[in-house]
Backbone as XML, in Angstrom:
<?xml version="1.0"?>
<chain id="A" units="angstrom">
  <residue number="1" name="UNK">
    <atom name="N" x="-54.519" y="137.624" z="-184.052"/>
    <atom name="CA" x="-54.304" y="136.679" z="-183.244"/>
    <atom name="C" x="-54.534" y="136.904" z="-181.515"/>
  </residue>
  <residue number="2" name="UNK">
    <atom name="N" x="-54.554" y="138.317" z="-181.381"/>
    <atom name="CA" x="-54.613" y="138.686" z="-180.058"/>
    <atom name="C" x="-56.004" y="138.376" z="-179.717"/>
  </residue>
  <residue number="3" name="UNK">
    <atom name="N" x="-56.997" y="138.694" z="-180.531"/>
    <atom name="CA" x="-58.317" y="138.595" z="-180.039"/>
    <atom name="C" x="-58.644" y="137.065" z="-179.814"/>
  </residue>
  <residue number="4" name="UNK">
    <atom name="N" x="-57.880" y="136.146" z="-180.172"/>
    <atom name="CA" x="-58.128" y="134.840" z="-179.740"/>
    <atom name="C" x="-57.498" y="134.546" z="-178.435"/>
  </residue>
  <residue number="5" name="UNK">
    <atom name="N" x="-57.102" y="135.339" z="-177.640"/>
    <atom name="CA" x="-56.583" y="135.126" z="-176.588"/>
    <atom name="C" x="-57.290" y="135.967" z="-175.305"/>
  </residue>
  <residue number="6" name="UNK">
    <atom name="N" x="-58.095" y="136.619" z="-175.880"/>
    <atom name="CA" x="-58.824" y="137.513" z="-174.963"/>
    <atom name="C" x="-59.529" y="136.927" z="-173.769"/>
  </residue>
  <residue number="7" name="UNK">
    <atom name="N" x="-59.737" y="137.553" z="-172.658"/>
    <atom name="CA" x="-60.570" y="136.855" z="-171.825"/>
    <atom name="C" x="-62.063" y="136.803" z="-171.994"/>
  </residue>
  <residue number="8" name="UNK">
    <atom name="N" x="-62.609" y="137.769" z="-172.756"/>
    <atom name="CA" x="-63.990" y="137.640" z="-173.104"/>
    <atom name="C" x="-64.506" y="136.802" z="-173.844"/>
  </residue>
  <residue number="9" name="UNK">
    <atom name="N" x="-65.325" y="135.659" z="-173.552"/>
    <atom name="CA" x="-65.613" y="134.507" z="-174.461"/>
    <atom name="C" x="-66.280" y="135.176" z="-175.786"/>
  </residue>
  <residue number="10" name="UNK">
    <atom name="N" x="-67.157" y="136.235" z="-175.572"/>
    <atom name="CA" x="-68.039" y="136.723" z="-176.899"/>
    <atom name="C" x="-67.036" y="137.082" z="-178.137"/>
  </residue>
  <residue number="11" name="UNK">
    <atom name="N" x="-66.033" y="137.863" z="-177.615"/>
    <atom name="CA" x="-65.081" y="138.404" z="-178.732"/>
    <atom name="C" x="-64.213" y="137.269" z="-179.244"/>
  </residue>
  <residue number="12" name="UNK">
    <atom name="N" x="-63.897" y="136.129" z="-178.410"/>
    <atom name="CA" x="-62.976" y="134.999" z="-178.986"/>
    <atom name="C" x="-63.940" y="134.091" z="-179.727"/>
  </residue>
  <residue number="13" name="UNK">
    <atom name="N" x="-65.125" y="134.046" z="-179.384"/>
    <atom name="CA" x="-66.201" y="133.202" z="-180.233"/>
    <atom name="C" x="-66.410" y="134.052" z="-181.701"/>
  </residue>
  <residue number="14" name="UNK">
    <atom name="N" x="-66.728" y="135.154" z="-181.500"/>
    <atom name="CA" x="-66.782" y="136.188" z="-182.893"/>
    <atom name="C" x="-65.843" y="135.839" z="-183.636"/>
  </residue>
  <residue number="15" name="UNK">
    <atom name="N" x="-64.265" y="136.050" z="-183.183"/>
    <atom name="CA" x="-63.072" y="135.908" z="-183.830"/>
    <atom name="C" x="-63.125" y="134.779" z="-184.774"/>
  </residue>
  <residue number="16" name="UNK">
    <atom name="N" x="-63.192" y="133.685" z="-183.488"/>
    <atom name="CA" x="-62.974" y="132.128" z="-184.387"/>
    <atom name="C" x="-64.345" y="131.999" z="-185.379"/>
  </residue>
  <residue number="17" name="UNK">
    <atom name="N" x="-65.251" y="132.744" z="-185.165"/>
    <atom name="CA" x="-66.462" y="132.602" z="-186.570"/>
    <atom name="C" x="-65.668" y="133.228" z="-187.585"/>
  </residue>
  <residue number="18" name="UNK">
    <atom name="N" x="-65.511" y="134.463" z="-187.276"/>
    <atom name="CA" x="-64.969" y="135.217" z="-188.567"/>
    <atom name="C" x="-63.902" y="134.478" z="-189.432"/>
  </residue>
  <residue number="19" name="UNK">
    <atom name="N" x="-63.024" y="133.722" z="-188.583"/>
    <atom name="CA" x="-61.704" y="133.305" z="-189.378"/>
    <atom name="C" x="-62.118" y="131.800" z="-189.928"/>
  </residue>
  <residue number="20" name="UNK">
    <atom name="N" x="-63.172" y="131.255" z="-189.503"/>
    <atom name="CA" x="-63.768" y="130.140" z="-190.159"/>
    <atom name="C" x="-64.411" y="130.487" z="-191.186"/>
  </residue>
  <residue number="21" name="UNK">
    <atom name="N" x="-65.424" y="131.596" z="-191.172"/>
    <atom name="CA" x="-65.945" y="132.312" z="-192.559"/>
    <atom name="C" x="-64.986" y="132.428" z="-193.668"/>
  </residue>
  <residue number="22" name="UNK">
    <atom name="N" x="-63.936" y="133.210" z="-193.240"/>
    <atom name="CA" x="-62.784" y="133.443" z="-194.288"/>
    <atom name="C" x="-62.172" y="132.239" z="-194.646"/>
  </residue>
  <residue number="23" name="UNK">
    <atom name="N" x="-62.041" y="131.360" z="-193.891"/>
    <atom name="CA" x="-61.342" y="130.039" z="-194.670"/>
    <atom name="C" x="-62.245" y="129.283" z="-195.465"/>
  </residue>
  <residue number="24" name="UNK">
    <atom name="N" x="-63.547" y="129.311" z="-194.912"/>
    <atom name="CA" x="-64.566" y="128.604" z="-195.903"/>
    <atom name="C" x="-64.917" y="129.411" z="-197.172"/>
  </residue>
  <residue number="25" name="UNK">
    <atom name="N" x="-64.866" y="130.664" z="-197.129"/>
    <atom name="CA" x="-64.906" y="131.400" z="-198.262"/>
    <atom name="C" x="-63.815" y="131.163" z="-199.282"/>
  </residue>
  <residue number="26" name="UNK">
    <atom name="N" x="-62.660" y="131.304" z="-198.790"/>
    <atom name="CA" x="-61.458" y="130.759" z="-199.816"/>
    <atom name="C" x="-61.487" y="129.721" z="-200.330"/>
  </residue>
  <residue number="27" name="UNK">
    <atom name="N" x="-61.719" y="128.401" z="-199.284"/>
    <atom name="CA" x="-62.042" y="127.235" z="-200.118"/>
    <atom name="C" x="-63.289" y="127.123" z="-200.934"/>
  </residue>
  <residue number="28" name="UNK">
    <atom name="N" x="-64.311" y="128.098" z="-200.683"/>
    <atom name="CA" x="-65.322" y="127.790" z="-201.692"/>
    <atom name="C" x="-64.789" y="128.425" z="-203.200"/>
  </residue>
  <residue number="29" name="UNK">
    <atom name="N" x="-64.322" y="129.666" z="-203.098"/>
    <atom name="CA" x="-63.779" y="130.260" z="-204.165"/>
    <atom name="C" x="-62.490" y="129.446" z="-204.837"/>
  </residue>
  <residue number="30" name="UNK">
    <atom name="N" x="-61.690" y="128.916" z="-204.210"/>
    <atom name="CA" x="-60.364" y="127.965" z="-204.753"/>
    <atom name="C" x="-61.144" y="126.767" z="-205.511"/>
  </residue>
  <residue number="31" name="UNK">
    <atom name="N" x="-62.037" y="126.465" z="-204.800"/>
    <atom name="CA" x="-63.051" y="125.183" z="-205.536"/>
    <atom name="C" x="-63.727" y="125.525" z="-207.157"/>
  </residue>
  <residue number="32" name="UNK">
    <atom name="N" x="-64.087" y="126.536" z="-206.562"/>
    <atom name="CA" x="-64.943" y="127.018" z="-207.851"/>
    <atom name="C" x="-63.980" y="127.724" z="-209.009"/>
  </residue>
  <residue number="33" name="UNK">
    <atom name="N" x="-62.789" y="128.260" z="-208.606"/>
    <atom name="CA" x="-61.687" y="128.439" z="-209.853"/>
    <atom name="C" x="-61.253" y="127.325" z="-210.374"/>
  </residue>
  <residue number="34" name="UNK">
    <atom name="N" x="-60.898" y="126.314" z="-209.540"/>
    <atom name="CA" x="-60.238" y="125.168" z="-210.053"/>
    <atom name="C" x="-61.162" y="124.095" z="-210.473"/>
  </residue>
  <residue number="35" name="UNK">
    <atom name="N" x="-62.524" y="124.582" z="-210.560"/>
    <atom name="CA" x="-63.566" y="123.575" z="-210.775"/>
    <atom name="C" x="-63.600" y="121.933" z="-210.100"/>
  </residue>
  <residue number="36" name="UNK">
    <atom name="N" x="-63.068" y="121.998" z="-208.864"/>
    <atom name="CA" x="-63.217" y="120.958" z="-208.201"/>
    <atom name="C" x="-64.320" y="120.926" z="-207.161"/>
  </residue>
  <residue number="37" name="UNK">
    <atom name="N" x="-65.438" y="119.936" z="-207.478"/>
    <atom name="CA" x="-66.626" y="120.084" z="-206.704"/>
    <atom name="C" x="-66.727" y="119.898" z="-205.520"/>
  </residue>
  <residue number="38" name="UNK">
    <atom name="N" x="-65.466" y="118.956" z="-205.046"/>
    <atom name="CA" x="-65.553" y="118.753" z="-203.587"/>
    <atom name="C" x="-65.088" y="119.735" z="-202.598"/>
  </residue>
  <residue number="39" name="UNK">
    <atom name="N" x="-64.198" y="120.493" z="-203.364"/>
    <atom name="CA" x="-63.537" y="121.955" z="-202.498"/>
    <atom name="C" x="-65.024" y="122.777" z="-202.430"/>
  </residue>
  <residue number="40" name="UNK">
    <atom name="N" x="-65.838" y="122.713" z="-203.520"/>
    <atom name="CA" x="-66.842" y="123.716" z="-203.484"/>
    <atom name="C" x="-67.694" y="123.405" z="-202.330"/>
  </residue>
  <residue number="41" name="UNK">
    <atom name="N" x="-67.984" y="122.309" z="-202.329"/>
    <atom name="CA" x="-69.150" y="121.542" z="-201.197"/>
    <atom name="C" x="-68.502" y="121.802" z="-200.033"/>
  </residue>
  <residue number="42" name="UNK">
    <atom name="N" x="-67.168" y="121.568" z="-200.039"/>
    <atom name="CA" x="-66.682" y="121.747" z="-198.302"/>
    <atom name="C" x="-66.758" y="123.170" z="-198.118"/>
  </residue>
  <residue number="43" name="UNK">
    <atom name="N" x="-66.485" y="123.861" z="-198.817"/>
    <atom name="CA" x="-66.436" y="125.429" z="-198.395"/>
    <atom name="C" x="-67.878" y="125.962" z="-198.304"/>
  </residue>
  <residue number="44" name="UNK">
    <atom name="N" x="-68.914" y="125.643" z="-199.166"/>
    <atom name="CA" x="-70.224" y="125.773" z="-198.791"/>
    <atom name="C" x="-70.823" y="125.278" z="-197.476"/>
  </residue>
  <residue number="45" name="UNK">
    <atom name="N" x="-70.488" y="124.044" z="-196.707"/>
    <atom name="CA" x="-70.595" y="123.277" z="-195.821"/>
    <atom name="C" x="-70.031" y="123.897" z="-194.505"/>
  </residue>
  <residue number="46" name="UNK">
    <atom name="N" x="-68.797" y="124.655" z="-194.501"/>
    <atom name="CA" x="-68.165" y="125.387" z="-193.640"/>
    <atom name="C" x="-69.010" y="126.766" z="-193.448"/>
  </residue>
  <residue number="47" name="UNK">
    <atom name="N" x="-68.901" y="127.606" z="-194.598"/>
    <atom name="CA" x="-69.739" y="128.880" z="-194.638"/>
    <atom name="C" x="-71.083" y="128.404" z="-193.796"/>
  </residue>
  <residue number="48" name="UNK">
    <atom name="N" x="-71.946" y="127.819" z="-194.374"/>
    <atom name="CA" x="-73.235" y="127.486" z="-193.852"/>
    <atom name="C" x="-73.404" y="126.995" z="-192.465"/>
  </residue>
  <residue number="49" name="UNK">
    <atom name="N" x="-72.191" y="126.403" z="-191.944"/>
    <atom name="CA" x="-72.245" y="126.406" z="-190.332"/>
    <atom name="C" x="-71.977" y="127.168" z="-189.776"/>
  </residue>
  <residue number="50" name="UNK">
    <atom name="N" x="-70.940" y="128.191" z="-190.397"/>
    <atom name="CA" x="-70.690" y="129.309" z="-189.340"/>
    <atom name="C" x="-71.968" y="130.508" z="-189.713"/>
  </residue>
  <residue number="51" name="UNK">
    <atom name="N" x="-72.596" y="130.560" z="-190.531"/>
    <atom name="CA" x="-73.836" y="131.346" z="-190.620"/>
    <atom name="C" x="-74.928" y="130.493" z="-189.580"/>
  </residue>
  <residue number="52" name="UNK">
    <atom name="N" x="-75.163" y="129.367" z="-189.453"/>
    <atom name="CA" x="-75.822" y="128.769" z="-188.636"/>
    <atom name="C" x="-75.578" y="129.030" z="-187.017"/>
  </residue>
  <residue number="53" name="UNK">
    <atom name="N" x="-74.127" y="129.122" z="-186.668"/>
    <atom name="CA" x="-73.744" y="129.278" z="-185.338"/>
    <atom name="C" x="-74.199" y="130.688" z="-185.221"/>
  </residue>
  <residue number="54" name="UNK">
    <atom name="N" x="-73.566" y="131.590" z="-186.103"/>
    <atom name="CA" x="-74.085" y="133.009" z="-185.940"/>
    <atom name="C" x="-75.485" y="133.175" z="-185.478"/>
  </residue>
  <residue number="55" name="UNK">
    <atom name="N" x="-76.294" y="132.543" z="-186.285"/>
    <atom name="CA" x="-77.799" y="132.871" z="-186.216"/>
    <atom name="C" x="-77.977" y="132.481" z="-184.736"/>
  </residue>
  <residue number="56" name="UNK">
    <atom name="N" x="-77.697" y="131.236" z="-184.052"/>
    <atom name="CA" x="-77.948" y="130.670" z="-183.108"/>
    <atom name="C" x="-77.495" y="132.047" z="-181.675"/>
  </residue>
  <residue number="57" name="UNK">
    <atom name="N" x="-76.327" y="132.287" z="-182.078"/>
    <atom name="CA" x="-75.951" y="133.226" z="-181.282"/>
    <atom name="C" x="-76.589" y="134.367" z="-181.100"/>
  </residue>
  <residue number="58" name="UNK">
    <atom name="N" x="-76.930" y="134.972" z="-182.211"/>
    <atom name="CA" x="-78.097" y="136.155" z="-182.264"/>
    <atom name="C" x="-79.125" y="135.758" z="-181.868"/>
  </residue>
  <residue number="59" name="UNK">
    <atom name="N" x="-79.824" y="134.802" z="-181.759"/>
    <atom name="CA" x="-81.184" y="134.272" z="-181.135"/>
    <atom name="C" x="-81.140" y="134.388" z="-179.998"/>
  </residue>
  <residue number="60" name="UNK">
    <atom name="N" x="-79.893" y="133.669" z="-179.178"/>
    <atom name="CA" x="-79.647" y="133.809" z="-177.822"/>
    <atom name="C" x="-79.696" y="135.311" z="-177.218"/>
  </residue>
  <residue number="61" name="UNK">
    <atom name="N" x="-78.728" y="135.871" z="-178.008"/>
    <atom name="CA" x="-78.576" y="137.171" z="-177.269"/>
    <atom name="C" x="-79.950" y="138.100" z="-177.619"/>
  </residue>
  <residue number="62" name="UNK">
    <atom name="N" x="-80.563" y="137.644" z="-178.456"/>
    <atom name="CA" x="-81.955" y="138.617" z="-178.478"/>
    <atom name="C" x="-82.885" y="138.031" z="-177.592"/>
  </residue>
  <residue number="63" name="UNK">
    <atom name="N" x="-83.133" y="136.792" z="-177.197"/>
    <atom name="CA" x="-83.924" y="136.151" z="-176.080"/>
    <atom name="C" x="-83.433" y="136.623" z="-174.739"/>
  </residue>
  <residue number="64" name="UNK">
    <atom name="N" x="-82.342" y="136.986" z="-174.656"/>
    <atom name="CA" x="-81.721" y="137.723" z="-173.129"/>
    <atom name="C" x="-82.451" y="138.943" z="-172.788"/>
  </residue>
  <residue number="65" name="UNK">
    <atom name="N" x="-82.560" y="139.778" z="-173.672"/>
    <atom name="CA" x="-83.072" y="141.010" z="-173.648"/>
    <atom name="C" x="-84.786" y="141.196" z="-173.644"/>
  </residue>
</chain>
């Protein structure tokens, strides 16, 4: 939780994306274990959005150099 309060926006963003990735993964696995398609789909959407955001951030950082 300390990382979410830091002044550096890059570390806060990275921490939030990690947290969202973990929550999406848990949702996906819970839906898979409970055989609940809506949970599986929502977990996949969440994880997919995190990977898309990480890709955009990676591309922007690469473009700056």
